[in-house]
Amino acid sequence: MTDTSRARIDFPSTIGVWWSSDTWPIGQAQDVAREIEALGYGSLFIPEVTGKECLTQSAAFLSATERLVVGTGIANIHARAASAAESGARTLTALHPGRFVLGLGVSHAPLVEHGFGGNYAKPLATMRSYLDKMASVPEQIEPGSGRPVRLLAALGPMMIELSGTHADGAHPYLVMPDQSRRTREILGPDKWIVSEQAVVVGGDDDEQLRAAHGHLNVYSGLPNYRNSWLRQGFDESDLVRGGSDRLARGLVGMGSVDDAAATLRAHLDAGADHVVVQVLGEDPTADPRPALRTLAAALGLG
């Protein structure tokens, strides 16, 4: 029975993928998306930092696949006007109903102020205003397509609340399953929660820890994430650059491939509707397919 109380997302399965293709020629990146779909994953979520434009990439991945849901994780609201975000997302929704998710975020002060020349003051008010402007785009833009599904990169309680009142749910990033549970408690049963979970597949414990610390290096210098981790029960001693071992083990799925798979299921058990796995390699644009093949077998996908 279809749940008509929430916005439509037709995930083929409950586990998806988070991957950056910024350094890949788009034709080769489309090949990756096709294999992700063939392996049984239900989505591909892509970031937007200083590389490729995420709506253009989303169109390319949607056209290259048949059932895969494509999401932005996240589209930076400082990168485009609200009307452009809404209109572009409506076009993708009209072409691929149920298969596109517009994840939106306020980003981080250093990137906004130095990368985009913007102003990072009052991020909650900025996001609320941006969503109101999106909602004001007239229906004559892609008539009949309906409003695109919006998720917010929500970590703090007020942004999570906004993701319920002004959007269709939340896309938590770098959180433990307990944070997915808290997000569900705030949002209630009718909003989407798509949680991201980083994992390391293969290697010994020291190698896995090095990969986790490398992944956390940039994030550990950003106040948004540092505050999120403090709310999740870590303390200042965990917030060294690259994170403490305790932080790394808490946020990154390590151990055997079955252990990594268990971290994904834990988010689902905690109330997430869908989990996107980020397999850690040499960098965020490394080819994820070898690890995803191994992980798909452990998850029983396909």
Coordinates of C-alpha atoms in Angstrom, one line a residue, residues 7-138:
A7 CA 6.3 13.1 -0.6
R8 CA 7.0 10.6 -3.3
I9 CA 10.5 8.9 -3.5
D10 CA 10.6 5.5 -5.3
F11 CA 13.6 4.0 -3.7
P12 CA 14.2 0.5 -5.2
S13 CA 15.9 -0.6 -2.0
T14 CA 16.7 0.9 1.4
I15 CA 20.5 1.2 0.8
G16 CA 22.0 3.7 -1.5
V17 CA 25.4 5.2 -2.3
W18 CA 27.0 8.6 -1.6
W19 CA 29.8 9.4 -4.1
S20 CA 31.6 12.3 -5.6
S21 CA 32.4 12.1 -9.3
D22 CA 33.9 15.6 -9.6
T23 CA 37.2 14.4 -11.2
W24 CA 35.5 11.8 -13.5
P25 CA 34.5 12.4 -17.2
I26 CA 30.8 12.3 -17.1
G27 CA 30.5 9.4 -19.4
Q28 CA 32.6 7.2 -17.1
A29 CA 30.7 8.5 -14.1
Q30 CA 27.5 7.3 -15.8
D31 CA 29.0 3.9 -16.1
V32 CA 29.6 3.9 -12.3
A33 CA 26.0 4.9 -11.7
R34 CA 24.7 2.1 -14.0
E35 CA 26.7 -0.5 -12.0
I36 CA 25.5 0.9 -8.7
E37 CA 22.0 0.3 -10.0
A38 CA 22.8 -3.2 -11.3
L39 CA 24.3 -4.1 -7.9
G40 CA 20.9 -3.4 -6.2
Y41 CA 21.6 -0.1 -4.5
G42 CA 18.6 2.2 -4.5
S43 CA 20.1 5.6 -4.9
L44 CA 23.2 7.7 -5.8
F45 CA 23.6 10.9 -3.7
I46 CA 26.2 13.4 -4.9
P47 CA 27.8 16.4 -3.2
E48 CA 28.4 20.0 -4.3
V49 CA 31.4 21.7 -3.0
T50 CA 33.7 23.6 -5.5
G51 CA 33.6 21.1 -8.4
K52 CA 30.8 20.0 -10.7
E53 CA 27.3 21.6 -10.6
C54 CA 25.0 19.1 -9.0
L55 CA 21.7 19.6 -10.9
T56 CA 23.5 19.0 -14.3
Q57 CA 25.2 15.9 -12.8
S58 CA 21.8 14.6 -11.5
A59 CA 20.3 14.9 -15.0
A60 CA 23.2 12.9 -16.4
F61 CA 22.8 10.1 -13.8
L62 CA 19.0 10.0 -14.1
S63 CA 19.2 9.7 -17.9
A64 CA 21.8 6.9 -17.6
T65 CA 19.8 4.7 -15.3
E66 CA 16.3 3.3 -15.1
R67 CA 15.2 3.0 -11.5
L68 CA 18.0 4.6 -9.5
V69 CA 17.0 7.5 -7.3
V70 CA 19.4 10.4 -7.7
G71 CA 19.8 13.0 -4.9
T72 CA 21.9 16.0 -4.1
G73 CA 23.8 15.6 -0.9
I74 CA 23.9 18.5 -0.7
A75 CA 23.1 21.3 -3.1
N76 CA 24.7 24.5 -1.7
I77 CA 22.0 27.2 -1.4
H78 CA 24.7 29.8 -1.9
A79 CA 25.5 28.4 -5.3
R80 CA 22.2 29.4 -7.0
A81 CA 19.1 31.5 -6.6
A82 CA 16.2 29.8 -4.9
S83 CA 14.1 30.2 -8.1
A84 CA 16.8 28.4 -10.1
A85 CA 17.0 25.5 -7.6
E86 CA 13.2 25.1 -7.6
S87 CA 12.8 25.4 -11.4
G88 CA 15.7 23.0 -12.1
A89 CA 14.4 20.5 -9.6
R90 CA 10.9 20.7 -11.1
T91 CA 12.3 19.9 -14.5
L92 CA 14.1 16.8 -13.2
T93 CA 11.0 15.7 -11.3
A94 CA 8.9 16.2 -14.4
L95 CA 11.3 14.0 -16.5
H96 CA 11.9 11.4 -13.8
P97 CA 8.9 11.2 -11.4
G98 CA 9.8 9.7 -8.0
R99 CA 13.5 9.5 -8.8
F100 CA 15.0 12.9 -7.9
V101 CA 15.6 14.3 -4.4
L102 CA 16.8 17.9 -3.9
G103 CA 19.0 17.9 -0.8
L104 CA 19.7 21.4 0.3
G105 CA 22.2 22.8 2.8
V106 CA 23.6 26.1 4.2
S107 CA 27.2 24.8 3.8
H108 CA 29.9 26.2 6.0
A109 CA 31.2 29.7 6.7
P110 CA 34.7 29.2 5.1
L111 CA 33.3 27.8 1.9
V112 CA 30.5 30.3 1.6
E113 CA 32.6 33.4 2.4
H114 CA 35.8 32.5 0.6
G115 CA 34.6 30.2 -2.1
F116 CA 31.3 32.0 -3.0
G117 CA 31.9 35.4 -1.6
G118 CA 28.6 35.2 0.4
N119 CA 27.5 35.9 3.9
Y120 CA 27.1 33.1 6.4
A121 CA 25.1 35.0 9.0
K122 CA 22.0 33.4 10.5
P123 CA 22.0 30.1 8.6
L124 CA 18.6 29.0 10.0
A125 CA 16.9 32.2 8.9
T126 CA 18.8 32.1 5.6
M127 CA 17.5 28.5 4.9
R128 CA 13.9 29.4 5.9
S129 CA 14.0 32.4 3.6
Y130 CA 15.4 30.4 0.7
L131 CA 12.7 27.7 1.1
D132 CA 10.0 30.4 1.2
K133 CA 11.3 31.8 -2.1
M134 CA 11.4 28.3 -3.6
A135 CA 7.7 27.9 -2.6
S136 CA 6.8 31.2 -4.3
V137 CA 7.9 30.0 -7.8
P138 CA 4.6 30.0 -9.8

